[in-house]
Short mmCIF file of C-alpha atoms and ligand atoms in Angstrom, two decimals:
data_model
loop_
_atom_site.label_atom_id
_atom_site.label_comp_id
_atom_site.label_asym_id
_atom_site.label_seq_id
_atom_site.Cartn_x
_atom_site.Cartn_y
_atom_site.Cartn_z
CA UNK A 114 19.54 28.15 -1.34
CA UNK A 115 16.09 26.75 -1.89
CA UNK A 116 13.11 29.08 -1.60
CA UNK A 117 11.08 28.80 1.54
CA UNK A 118 7.96 27.11 0.18
CA UNK A 119 6.06 27.79 3.38
CA UNK A 120 6.34 31.61 3.15
CA UNK A 121 3.81 33.88 1.42
CA UNK A 122 1.52 31.01 0.63
CA UNK A 123 -1.87 31.45 -0.98
CA UNK A 124 -4.04 28.42 -0.36
CA UNK A 125 -6.67 27.98 -3.09
CA UNK A 126 -10.20 28.09 -1.70
CA UNK A 127 -11.03 24.47 -2.38
CA UNK A 128 -8.05 23.31 -0.32
CA UNK A 129 -8.58 25.53 2.72
CA UNK A 130 -9.15 23.76 6.02
CA UNK A 131 -11.89 26.02 7.33
CA UNK A 132 -12.13 24.41 10.74
CA UNK A 133 -10.39 21.58 12.54
CA UNK A 134 -11.46 18.12 11.41
CA UNK A 135 -11.98 16.39 14.73
CA UNK A 136 -12.76 12.73 14.27
CA UNK A 137 -15.28 12.18 17.01
CA UNK A 138 -16.79 8.92 15.79
CA UNK A 139 -15.39 5.44 15.43
CA UNK A 140 -17.03 2.35 13.98
CA UNK A 141 -17.51 -0.76 16.07
CA UNK A 142 -20.14 -3.48 15.68
CA UNK A 143 -22.11 -1.46 13.15
CA UNK A 144 -22.40 1.60 15.41
CA UNK A 145 -20.82 4.95 14.81
CA UNK A 146 -19.92 5.65 18.41
CA UNK A 147 -18.90 8.96 19.90
CA UNK A 148 -15.45 9.08 21.39
CA UNK A 149 -15.08 11.04 24.59
CA UNK A 150 -11.64 9.83 25.66
CA UNK A 151 -8.14 11.06 24.91
CA UNK A 152 -7.37 12.35 21.44
CA UNK A 153 -4.20 13.01 19.43
CA UNK A 154 -3.64 15.98 17.17
CA UNK A 155 -3.33 15.29 13.45
CA UNK A 156 -0.33 17.19 12.19
CA UNK A 157 -0.02 18.18 8.58
CA UNK A 158 3.10 17.65 6.50
CA UNK A 159 2.80 21.37 5.76
CA UNK A 160 4.10 24.30 7.82
CA UNK A 161 2.12 27.54 7.89
CA UNK A 162 3.06 31.06 9.05
CA UNK A 163 1.41 32.00 12.34
CA UNK A 164 0.30 35.52 13.26
CA UNK A 165 3.84 36.38 14.46
CA UNK A 166 5.23 35.36 11.08
CA UNK A 167 6.84 32.18 12.47
CA UNK A 168 6.44 28.87 10.72
CA UNK A 169 4.64 26.12 12.57
CA UNK A 170 3.34 22.72 11.58
CA UNK A 171 -0.33 23.03 10.77
CA UNK A 172 -2.63 21.00 12.99
CA UNK A 173 -5.63 19.99 10.92
CA UNK A 174 -7.69 18.07 13.44
CA UNK A 175 -7.63 15.24 15.92
CA UNK A 176 -8.35 11.52 16.18
CA UNK A 177 -9.23 9.27 19.11
CA UNK A 178 -6.33 7.68 21.01
CA UNK A 179 -8.01 4.42 21.78
CA UNK A 180 -6.97 1.94 24.42
CA UNK A 181 -6.59 -1.82 24.56
CA UNK A 182 -10.17 -2.36 25.74
CA UNK A 183 -11.51 -0.51 22.67
CA UNK A 184 -9.35 -2.63 20.39
CA UNK A 185 -10.61 -5.82 22.00
CA UNK A 186 -14.19 -4.66 21.70
CA UNK A 187 -13.69 -4.09 17.96
CA UNK A 188 -12.05 -7.49 17.66
CA UNK A 189 -14.95 -9.18 19.43
CA UNK A 190 -17.39 -7.45 17.07
CA UNK A 191 -15.48 -8.86 14.07
CA UNK A 192 -15.14 -12.26 15.74
CA UNK A 193 -18.85 -12.45 16.50
CA UNK A 194 -19.81 -11.25 13.02
CA UNK A 195 -17.69 -14.05 11.55
CA UNK A 196 -19.11 -16.42 14.17
CA UNK A 197 -16.59 -19.14 13.31
CA UNK A 198 -17.73 -19.05 9.69
CA UNK A 199 -21.42 -19.27 10.58
CA UNK A 200 -22.19 -15.52 10.53
CA UNK A 201 -24.39 -13.71 8.03
CA UNK A 202 -21.43 -12.25 6.08
CA UNK A 203 -19.28 -15.37 5.59
CA UNK A 204 -22.31 -17.48 4.60
CA UNK A 205 -23.88 -14.85 2.36
CA UNK A 206 -24.20 -15.42 -1.39
CA UNK A 207 -21.23 -13.95 -3.25
CA UNK A 208 -23.65 -11.90 -5.32
CA UNK A 209 -25.07 -10.23 -2.23
CA UNK A 210 -21.64 -9.44 -0.85
CA UNK A 211 -20.80 -7.88 -4.20
CA UNK A 212 -23.90 -5.68 -3.92
CA UNK A 213 -22.66 -4.34 -0.56
CA UNK A 214 -19.24 -3.52 -2.02
CA UNK A 215 -20.86 -1.85 -5.06
CA UNK A 216 -23.01 0.26 -2.77
CA UNK A 217 -19.91 1.19 -0.78
CA UNK A 218 -18.00 2.21 -3.94
CA UNK A 219 -20.95 4.35 -5.04
CA UNK A 220 -20.96 6.23 -1.73
CA UNK A 221 -17.18 6.46 -1.80
CA UNK A 222 -17.16 8.28 -5.16
CA UNK A 223 -19.05 11.14 -3.52
CA UNK A 224 -16.26 11.66 -0.97
CA UNK A 225 -13.48 12.24 -3.55
CA UNK A 226 -12.89 15.96 -2.91
CA UNK A 227 -12.76 15.60 0.84
CA UNK A 228 -10.52 12.53 0.76
CA UNK A 229 -8.13 14.16 -1.72
CA UNK A 230 -7.92 17.36 0.32
CA UNK A 231 -7.09 15.46 3.50
CA UNK A 232 -4.50 13.40 1.68
CA UNK A 233 -2.74 16.55 0.48
CA UNK A 234 -2.62 18.10 3.94
CA UNK A 235 -1.86 14.96 5.89
CA UNK A 236 0.89 13.37 3.81
CA UNK A 237 1.86 16.16 1.41
CA UNK A 238 0.92 14.22 -1.74
CA UNK A 239 0.39 16.45 -4.78
CA UNK A 240 -3.16 17.17 -5.92
CA UNK A 241 -2.63 15.20 -9.14
CA UNK A 242 -1.23 12.15 -7.33
CA UNK A 243 -3.88 12.30 -4.61
CA UNK A 244 -6.61 12.28 -7.29
CA UNK A 245 -4.82 9.41 -9.03
CA UNK A 246 -4.69 7.44 -5.80
CA UNK A 247 -8.39 7.92 -5.24
CA UNK A 248 -9.40 7.02 -8.81
CA UNK A 249 -7.05 4.05 -8.88
CA UNK A 250 -8.73 2.74 -5.73
CA UNK A 251 -12.21 3.03 -7.22
CA UNK A 252 -10.95 1.22 -10.31
CA UNK A 253 -9.38 -1.46 -8.11
CA UNK A 254 -12.72 -2.07 -6.41
CA UNK A 255 -14.52 -2.35 -9.77
CA UNK A 256 -11.85 -4.73 -11.11
CA UNK A 257 -12.01 -6.85 -7.95
CA UNK A 258 -15.76 -7.22 -8.35
CA UNK A 259 -15.37 -8.29 -11.98
CA UNK A 260 -12.64 -10.75 -11.09
CA UNK A 261 -14.65 -12.31 -8.29
CA UNK A 262 -17.67 -12.65 -10.56
CA UNK A 263 -15.50 -14.38 -13.12
CA UNK A 264 -14.07 -16.69 -10.45
CA UNK A 265 -17.54 -17.46 -9.11
CA UNK A 266 -18.82 -18.28 -12.61
CA UNK A 267 -16.01 -20.81 -13.00
CA UNK A 268 -16.96 -22.30 -9.65
CA UNK A 269 -20.66 -22.47 -10.45
CA UNK A 270 -20.36 -25.87 -12.14
CA UNK A 271 -19.99 -29.29 -10.55
CA UNK A 272 -17.02 -31.51 -11.21
CA UNK A 273 -17.16 -35.29 -11.49
CA UNK A 274 -14.01 -37.33 -10.92
CA UNK A 275 -13.71 -41.02 -10.03
CA UNK A 276 -17.42 -41.23 -9.28
CA UNK A 277 -17.35 -38.24 -6.88
CA UNK A 278 -19.28 -35.04 -7.57
CA UNK A 279 -17.83 -31.89 -6.06
CA UNK A 280 -18.47 -28.21 -5.99
CA UNK A 281 -15.24 -26.36 -5.36
CA UNK A 282 -15.28 -22.70 -4.34
CA UNK A 283 -13.16 -20.30 -2.36
CA UNK A 284 -14.23 -19.60 1.21
CA UNK A 285 -13.25 -16.87 3.70
CA UNK A 286 -10.52 -17.31 6.30
CA UNK A 287 -11.97 -15.48 9.31
CA UNK A 288 -11.05 -12.27 11.08
CA UNK A 289 -8.58 -10.00 9.31
CA UNK A 290 -6.50 -7.38 11.12
CA UNK A 291 -5.78 -4.85 8.41
CA UNK A 292 -3.16 -2.09 8.55
CA UNK A 293 -1.97 0.00 5.62
CA UNK A 294 1.00 2.33 5.05
CA UNK A 295 1.13 6.13 5.20
CA UNK A 296 2.42 6.64 1.66
CA UNK A 297 -0.67 5.14 0.00
CA UNK A 298 -3.05 5.45 2.93
CA UNK A 299 -6.14 4.89 0.82
CA UNK A 300 -5.07 2.71 -2.07
CA UNK A 301 -2.82 0.21 -0.35
CA UNK A 302 -5.13 -0.11 2.63
CA UNK A 303 -8.11 -0.74 0.38
CA UNK A 304 -6.11 -3.21 -1.71
CA UNK A 305 -6.13 -5.30 1.48
CA UNK A 306 -9.50 -4.41 2.91
CA UNK A 307 -11.70 -4.79 -0.18
CA UNK A 308 -10.55 -8.28 -1.21
CA UNK A 309 -10.66 -9.35 2.44
CA UNK A 310 -14.26 -8.20 2.72
CA UNK A 311 -15.52 -9.42 -0.62
CA UNK A 312 -14.27 -12.93 0.20
CA UNK A 313 -16.48 -13.01 3.32
CA UNK A 314 -13.94 -12.20 6.04
CA UNK A 315 -14.69 -9.72 8.80
CA UNK A 316 -12.21 -6.99 9.65
CA UNK A 317 -10.63 -4.78 12.24
CA UNK A 318 -8.99 -1.96 10.42
CA UNK A 319 -6.45 0.48 11.86
CA UNK A 320 -5.31 3.38 9.70
CA UNK A 321 -1.60 4.15 9.22
CA UNK A 322 0.35 6.64 11.35
CA UNK A 323 -0.29 9.45 8.85
CA UNK A 324 -3.19 9.73 6.46
CA UNK A 325 -5.91 9.04 9.01
CA UNK A 326 -8.45 11.80 8.60
CA UNK A 327 -8.86 11.03 4.93
CA UNK A 328 -10.84 7.97 6.02
CA UNK A 329 -13.36 10.04 7.99
CA UNK A 330 -15.63 10.77 5.00
CA UNK A 331 -15.89 7.00 4.44
CA UNK A 332 -17.04 5.98 7.90
CA UNK A 333 -20.70 6.44 7.14
CA UNK A 334 -20.40 4.38 3.96
CA UNK A 335 -18.76 1.54 5.91
CA UNK A 336 -21.53 1.70 8.48
CA UNK A 337 -24.38 1.79 5.95
CA UNK A 338 -23.12 -0.79 3.44
CA UNK A 339 -22.01 -3.72 5.60
CA UNK A 340 -23.74 -5.84 8.24
CA UNK A 341 -22.77 -5.03 11.81
CA UNK A 342 -19.31 -6.10 12.92
CA UNK A 343 -18.01 -6.73 9.39
CA UNK A 344 -15.93 -3.53 9.29
CA UNK A 345 -14.59 -2.11 12.54
CA UNK A 346 -12.41 0.98 12.39
CA UNK A 347 -10.25 1.93 15.35
CA UNK A 348 -7.81 4.78 15.92
CA UNK A 349 -4.62 4.87 17.95
CA UNK A 350 -1.13 3.49 18.19
CA UNK A 351 -0.31 0.12 16.71
CA UNK A 352 1.53 -1.01 19.81
CA UNK A 353 -1.46 -0.24 22.03
CA UNK A 354 -4.16 -1.63 19.74
CA UNK A 355 -2.70 -4.30 17.48
CA UNK A 356 -0.56 -6.14 20.04
CA UNK A 357 -3.43 -7.11 22.39
CA UNK A 358 -5.58 -8.05 19.39
CA UNK A 359 -2.93 -10.49 18.15
CA UNK A 360 -2.40 -11.98 21.62
CA UNK A 361 -6.02 -13.21 21.74
CA UNK A 362 -5.42 -15.67 18.90
CA UNK A 363 -8.71 -14.56 17.33
CA UNK A 364 -7.06 -13.13 14.21
CA UNK A 365 -6.87 -15.43 11.18
CA UNK A 366 -5.11 -13.06 8.78
CA UNK A 367 -2.57 -10.35 9.52
CA UNK A 368 -2.72 -8.02 6.51
CA UNK A 369 -0.09 -5.35 6.87
CA UNK A 370 1.78 -3.09 4.51
CA UNK A 371 4.52 -1.37 6.42
CA UNK A 372 7.72 -2.35 8.12
CA UNK A 373 8.95 -5.79 9.01
CA UNK A 374 9.70 -4.90 12.64
CA UNK A 375 5.99 -4.38 13.33
CA UNK A 376 5.00 -7.38 11.21
CA UNK A 377 7.46 -9.69 12.99
CA UNK A 378 6.51 -8.45 16.43
CA UNK A 379 2.80 -8.85 15.74
CA UNK A 380 2.86 -12.27 14.13
CA UNK A 381 4.85 -13.73 17.01
CA UNK A 382 2.26 -12.60 19.52
CA UNK A 383 -0.31 -14.96 18.00
CA UNK A 384 -0.61 -18.03 20.25
CA UNK A 385 -1.58 -20.40 17.40
CA UNK A 386 0.66 -19.41 14.54
CA UNK A 387 -0.38 -22.21 12.18
CA UNK A 388 -3.80 -20.62 12.02
CA UNK A 389 -2.42 -17.25 11.03
CA UNK A 390 -2.14 -16.33 7.37
CA UNK A 391 0.17 -13.45 6.55
CA UNK A 392 -0.41 -10.95 3.78
CA UNK A 393 2.53 -8.57 4.09
CA UNK A 394 4.11 -5.85 1.97
CA UNK A 395 7.40 -4.86 3.59
CA UNK A 396 10.66 -3.05 2.87
CA UNK A 397 12.45 -2.97 -0.46
CA UNK A 398 15.64 -1.49 -1.86
CA UNK A 399 15.00 -1.75 -5.59
CA UNK A 400 18.08 -1.05 -7.70
CA UNK A 401 18.23 0.49 -11.15
CA UNK A 402 21.04 -1.06 -13.21
CA UNK A 403 22.11 1.13 -16.11
CA UNK A 404 24.14 -0.67 -18.79
CA UNK A 405 26.60 1.12 -21.10
CA UNK A 406 24.47 0.37 -24.18
CA UNK A 407 21.31 2.07 -22.90
CA UNK A 408 19.39 5.07 -24.15
CA UNK A 409 20.79 7.47 -21.54
CA UNK A 410 18.02 10.07 -21.84
CA UNK A 411 15.35 7.45 -21.30
CA UNK A 412 17.27 5.86 -18.42
CA UNK A 413 17.68 9.25 -16.73
CA UNK A 414 14.03 10.12 -17.16
CA UNK A 415 12.86 6.81 -15.67
CA UNK A 416 15.43 6.86 -12.86
CA UNK A 417 14.42 10.38 -11.82
CA UNK A 418 10.77 9.36 -11.79
CA UNK A 419 11.53 6.06 -10.10
CA UNK A 420 13.68 7.51 -7.35
CA UNK A 421 11.86 10.75 -6.64
CA UNK A 422 8.12 10.40 -7.32
CA UNK A 423 6.37 11.29 -4.08
CA UNK A 424 9.81 12.30 -2.78
CA UNK A 425 11.06 8.71 -2.89
CA UNK A 426 8.40 7.53 -0.43
CA UNK A 427 7.23 4.49 -2.42
CA UNK A 428 8.06 0.93 -1.52
CA UNK A 429 8.71 0.41 -5.23
CA UNK A 430 11.01 3.46 -5.55
CA UNK A 431 14.44 3.03 -7.13
CA UNK A 432 16.54 3.34 -3.99
CA UNK A 433 20.00 2.82 -5.48
CA UNK A 434 21.36 3.25 -9.02
CA UNK A 435 24.25 1.24 -10.47
CA UNK A 436 25.58 3.03 -13.55
CA UNK A 437 28.36 1.69 -15.79
CA UNK A 438 31.56 3.71 -15.44
CA UNK A 439 31.80 4.39 -19.19
CA UNK A 440 28.62 6.43 -19.14
CA UNK A 441 28.34 7.49 -15.52
CA UNK A 442 29.59 11.06 -16.05
CA UNK A 443 27.07 11.74 -18.80
CA UNK A 444 24.34 9.99 -16.82
CA UNK A 445 25.09 12.04 -13.69
CA UNK A 446 25.15 15.32 -15.60
CA UNK A 447 21.77 14.63 -17.19
CA UNK A 448 20.31 13.20 -13.98
CA UNK A 449 21.27 16.30 -11.99
CA UNK A 450 19.87 18.56 -14.73
CA UNK A 451 16.53 16.76 -14.58
CA UNK A 452 16.43 16.88 -10.78
CA UNK A 453 17.06 20.63 -10.85
CA UNK A 454 14.03 21.03 -13.13
CA UNK A 455 11.67 19.31 -10.68
CA UNK A 456 9.33 21.90 -9.29
CA UNK A 457 9.12 21.98 -5.52
CA UNK A 458 6.33 23.50 -3.51
CA UNK A 459 3.04 22.71 -1.84
CA UNK A 460 0.71 19.91 -2.93
CA UNK A 461 -1.78 22.23 -4.65
CA UNK A 462 0.86 24.07 -6.76
CA UNK A 463 0.61 23.43 -10.51
CA UNK A 464 3.03 20.83 -11.87
CA UNK A 465 4.71 20.40 -8.49
CA UNK A 466 6.75 17.21 -7.96
CA UNK A 467 8.61 17.66 -4.68
CA UNK A 468 6.60 18.38 -1.55
CA UNK A 469 6.91 18.35 2.28
CA UNK A 470 7.41 15.05 4.08
CA UNK A 471 4.91 13.85 6.70
CA UNK A 472 7.34 12.00 9.01
CA UNK A 473 8.80 14.59 11.41
CA UNK A 474 12.15 12.79 11.68
CA UNK A 475 12.63 12.20 7.96
CA UNK A 476 14.51 15.44 7.10
CA UNK A 477 17.08 14.82 9.84
CA UNK A 478 17.39 11.16 8.80
CA UNK A 479 18.07 12.17 5.19
CA UNK A 480 20.63 14.70 6.46
CA UNK A 481 22.38 11.94 8.44
CA UNK A 482 22.51 9.73 5.35
CA UNK A 483 23.98 12.56 3.27
CA UNK A 484 26.60 13.38 5.91
CA UNK A 485 27.53 9.73 6.25
CA UNK A 486 27.86 9.38 2.45
CA UNK A 487 30.07 12.49 2.31
CA UNK A 488 32.20 11.22 5.20
CA UNK A 489 32.71 8.03 3.21
CA UNK A 490 33.88 9.75 0.05
CA UNK A 491 30.76 10.84 -1.84
CA UNK A 492 29.89 14.29 -3.11
CA UNK A 493 26.45 15.81 -3.34
CA UNK A 494 26.28 16.36 -7.09
CA UNK A 495 23.30 18.67 -7.32
CA UNK A 496 22.87 22.27 -6.29
CA UNK A 497 20.79 22.55 -3.10
CA UNK A 498 20.95 18.76 -2.68
CA UNK A 499 19.90 17.80 0.87
CA UNK A 500 18.92 21.36 1.84
CA UNK A 501 15.94 21.39 4.04
CA UNK A 502 13.37 23.81 5.49
CA UNK A 503 11.26 22.32 8.24
CA UNK A 504 9.41 19.36 6.67
CA UNK A 505 10.73 19.92 3.17
CA UNK A 506 14.01 18.39 1.93
CA UNK A 507 15.38 18.99 -1.54
CA UNK A 508 16.67 15.68 -2.99
CA UNK A 509 20.37 14.91 -2.68
CA UNK A 510 22.12 12.99 -5.45
CA UNK A 511 25.19 11.37 -3.86
CA UNK A 512 28.10 10.00 -5.90
CA UNK A 513 30.13 7.79 -5.88
CA UNK A 514 28.17 5.66 -3.43
CA UNK A 515 29.86 2.60 -1.94
CA UNK A 516 29.24 -0.21 0.49
CA UNK A 517 30.64 1.68 3.47
CA UNK A 518 27.74 4.08 3.37
CA UNK A 519 24.47 3.63 5.22
CA UNK A 520 22.47 4.67 2.19
CA UNK A 521 23.98 1.72 0.27
CA UNK A 522 22.15 -0.65 2.63
CA UNK A 523 19.29 1.20 4.35
CA UNK A 524 15.92 1.76 2.73
CA UNK A 525 15.88 5.55 2.76
CA UNK A 526 12.20 5.97 1.80
CA UNK A 527 12.88 9.63 1.05
CA UNK A 528 14.69 12.12 -1.21
CA UNK A 529 18.27 10.87 -1.48
CA UNK A 530 19.59 9.08 -4.57
CA UNK A 531 22.85 7.12 -4.25
CA UNK A 532 24.62 6.41 -7.55
CA UNK A 533 27.21 3.61 -7.63
CA UNK A 534 29.62 3.41 -10.58
CA UNK A 535 30.47 -0.14 -11.68
CA UNK A 536 32.87 -1.71 -14.15
CA UNK A 537 31.90 -5.32 -13.72
CA UNK A 538 28.17 -6.17 -13.93
CA UNK A 539 28.80 -8.80 -11.24
CA UNK A 540 29.00 -5.95 -8.69
CA UNK A 541 25.43 -4.92 -9.43
CA UNK A 542 24.18 -8.51 -9.64
CA UNK A 543 25.81 -9.42 -6.34
CA UNK A 544 24.15 -6.44 -4.69
CA UNK A 545 20.77 -7.87 -5.66
CA UNK A 546 21.65 -11.46 -4.72
CA UNK A 547 23.06 -10.50 -1.34
CA UNK A 548 20.34 -8.00 -0.47
CA UNK A 549 17.82 -8.81 2.26
CA UNK A 550 15.15 -7.58 -0.09
CA UNK A 551 13.74 -8.98 -3.30
CA UNK A 552 10.94 -6.87 -4.68
CA UNK A 553 11.89 -5.46 -8.12
CA UNK A 554 14.76 -4.28 -10.29
CA UNK A 555 15.01 -1.98 -13.33
CA UNK A 556 17.42 -2.82 -16.16
CA UNK A 557 18.35 -0.20 -18.75
CA UNK A 558 19.81 -1.34 -22.07
CA UNK A 559 18.96 -1.23 -25.78
CA UNK A 560 20.35 -4.65 -26.44
CA UNK A 561 18.46 -7.93 -26.20
CA UNK A 562 21.86 -9.68 -26.08
CA UNK A 563 22.87 -7.77 -22.96
CA UNK A 564 19.47 -8.06 -21.31
CA UNK A 565 18.70 -11.74 -21.88
CA UNK A 566 21.15 -13.26 -19.37
CA UNK A 567 20.40 -10.57 -16.80
CA UNK A 568 16.65 -11.09 -17.09
CA UNK A 569 17.08 -14.83 -16.58
CA UNK A 570 19.14 -14.31 -13.44
CA UNK A 571 17.11 -11.43 -12.01
CA UNK A 572 13.69 -13.12 -12.22
CA UNK A 573 14.96 -15.54 -9.60
CA UNK A 574 16.18 -12.77 -7.31
CA UNK A 575 13.20 -10.41 -7.38
CA UNK A 576 9.56 -10.60 -8.43
CA UNK A 577 9.42 -8.06 -11.24
CA UNK A 578 12.13 -7.07 -13.70
CA UNK A 579 11.35 -3.75 -15.38
CA UNK A 580 12.99 -3.13 -18.74
CA UNK A 581 13.92 0.46 -19.54
CA UNK A 582 11.37 1.62 -17.00
CA UNK A 583 11.17 2.54 -13.33
CA UNK A 584 9.93 -0.02 -10.79
CA UNK A 585 6.25 0.17 -10.00
CA UNK A 586 3.31 -1.77 -8.70
CA UNK A 587 0.79 -0.99 -11.45
CA UNK A 588 -1.15 -1.88 -13.45
CA UNK A 589 -2.88 -3.42 -10.44
CA UNK A 590 -3.89 -6.54 -12.33
CA UNK A 591 -0.22 -7.63 -12.36
CA UNK A 592 1.09 -9.64 -9.41
CA UNK A 593 2.67 -7.47 -6.73
CA UNK A 594 4.92 -9.56 -4.51
CA UNK A 595 8.45 -9.82 -3.21
CA UNK A 596 11.04 -12.37 -2.19
CA UNK A 597 13.11 -12.56 1.01
CA UNK A 598 12.16 -9.83 3.50
CA UNK A 599 10.06 -7.80 1.05
CA UNK A 600 6.67 -9.53 1.13
CA UNK A 601 4.56 -12.50 2.08
CA UNK A 602 1.63 -13.45 -0.23
CA UNK A 603 0.81 -11.95 -3.60
CA UNK A 604 -1.40 -8.97 -4.21
CA UNK A 605 -3.09 -7.99 -7.47
CA UNK A 606 -6.73 -7.74 -8.37
CA UNK A 607 -6.85 -11.51 -8.89
CA UNK A 608 -4.20 -12.74 -6.45
CA UNK A 609 -5.53 -10.72 -3.51
CA UNK A 610 -8.81 -12.62 -3.74
CA UNK A 611 -6.81 -15.83 -3.50
CA UNK A 612 -4.69 -14.48 -0.63
CA UNK A 613 -7.79 -13.71 1.45
CA UNK A 614 -9.62 -16.98 0.80
CA UNK A 615 -9.09 -20.73 0.88
CA UNK A 616 -10.29 -23.48 -1.43
CA UNK A 617 -13.11 -25.44 0.11
CA UNK A 618 -15.43 -27.99 -1.47
CA UNK A 619 -18.50 -30.11 -0.94
CA UNK A 620 -18.14 -33.67 -2.23
CA UNK A 621 -20.86 -36.25 -2.94
CA UNK A 622 -20.16 -39.89 -3.73
CA UNK A 623 -22.21 -40.40 -6.88
CA UNK A 624 -24.71 -42.92 -5.48
CA UNK A 625 -28.47 -42.68 -5.99
CA UNK A 626 -29.13 -41.19 -2.58
CA UNK A 627 -26.60 -38.40 -3.06
CA UNK A 628 -27.73 -37.70 -6.61
CA UNK A 629 -31.22 -37.13 -5.28
CA UNK A 630 -29.99 -34.85 -2.47
CA UNK A 631 -27.77 -32.94 -4.87
CA UNK A 632 -30.57 -32.46 -7.37
CA UNK A 633 -32.86 -31.15 -4.65
CA UNK A 634 -30.18 -28.76 -3.41
CA UNK A 635 -29.65 -27.42 -6.91
CA UNK A 636 -33.34 -27.17 -7.74
CA UNK A 637 -34.38 -25.45 -4.54
CA UNK A 638 -31.26 -23.22 -4.33
CA UNK A 639 -31.35 -23.65 -0.53
CA UNK A 640 -27.59 -23.57 -0.17
CA UNK A 641 -25.54 -20.47 -0.95
CA UNK A 642 -22.52 -22.68 -1.55
CA UNK A 643 -23.91 -25.67 -3.43
CA UNK A 644 -25.66 -24.07 -6.35
CA UNK A 645 -25.05 -23.60 -10.03
CA UNK A 646 -26.26 -20.01 -10.16
CA UNK A 647 -24.29 -18.00 -12.71
CA UNK A 648 -23.62 -14.40 -11.67
CA UNK A 649 -24.28 -12.10 -14.62
O1 G3H B 79 4.60 1.92 -1.75
C1 G3H B 79 4.42 0.99 -2.52
C2 G3H B 79 3.37 1.06 -3.56
O2 G3H B 79 2.69 -0.15 -3.71
C3 G3H B 79 3.92 1.47 -4.84
O3 G3H B 79 2.97 1.56 -5.80
O4 G3H B 79 4.52 1.58 -7.71
O5 G3H B 79 2.17 2.23 -7.97
O6 G3H B 79 3.73 3.70 -6.74
P1 G3H B 79 3.38 2.32 -7.13
#
């Protein structure tokens, strides 16, 4: 039996929620407006003992439940601020936009403690990982600024081809509807929002289902650092807010990290789909393929990390393991040993790895998957595997997994690890080829001879092949993308800037009249686009 992590809890002072965090303001058209309408409680991932000694889910605050009219008002603010590309923000010098983002990042640094605390309570992420997520986001902003400067420097010269002078730059696309996921509510959302903004787009931004209050400390920074209407932050249900926004046809980019059902439904509501650019990060079912000639200890270590960091709630998590039958017994023994050593508890506990889950239905879903696997011939290999107390579920390692089981096909996004024994590598390769998803794969082997043909086949099935390592997105300068139903558009510090902009140029036939006009434009620096200014 697992210990009840919610009993006899001492919450360190710095993580106490002294009073409810009620989000009373929202940001539209540069105003922090008071919300007096309906609100929804913000439930924590964590259960707490009440005065009668019963466990109940901690409510940590509330957020506005906005309606369609509020969503459309926010959209109009973004639409007007873009003003069909004629607004202050899209026509501003890149250097000035960079200054706004730098100012924002400076203010953001001061909110670290509050943001981290909310993240721990709202989604149950450990203190260490919450800090990492915050710091990684700040670093991402700094790297994006550097990359854009570099790009702008390259664009600061004129080109001459076939007697035509041209200045080629990247321009914004328009209004971006931006929605991030609950598992990286800060980092993944900002990996969309920051490049969208820095490229000159205006935004309507709706936080994920969980991990909402952690944005509250940033509202003032958004309001102070950007011209009115450039960032609009609304709260409420996606169906109520995002659907009417899409129906207007005023959105130019749908930037969403989440599930494909919402992405598909939303994109089809747009009346002029050719105008809509999609930047989507969707489901994945990344496999780990463990070859008989691998370093088993290393493979186990990486597979445990890959499948169970943040309780398996990462789009890049290893969601199924194929292990060669000659080594599967040893692999399983060592894997189970490592899982049993993972410390479980609350997000502020030292060295904790496994924590409560924010989605209320997730423990029962994991239980269903375990029962289905057992009914189809698997055993739960580890002690306490699948046991659950309220929002906490101890990981279940199920073996032998096979194609009749739901967990073989479904993206579990939680603490269950199916292990499939294989004799013929074709079984593992076919799984990848036939999968609806195509994000990443991990291959474990010591031998270049074994790896070479697999690498050459796998790079055409997925978008990142990890050698003797778990799947992951970072470092954030590397392209993060997926094939098939896993993604649309590429994200990375550099690629995200490209995803949120379009190449646009000004061309001059090299006659005397145009040379004179061009010289005047360059000398007087009247145009923010046609100029040879070099950002330092
Ligand atoms: O949920 C998907 C994240 O992009 C994964 O990022 O691999 O750095 O955990 P990560």
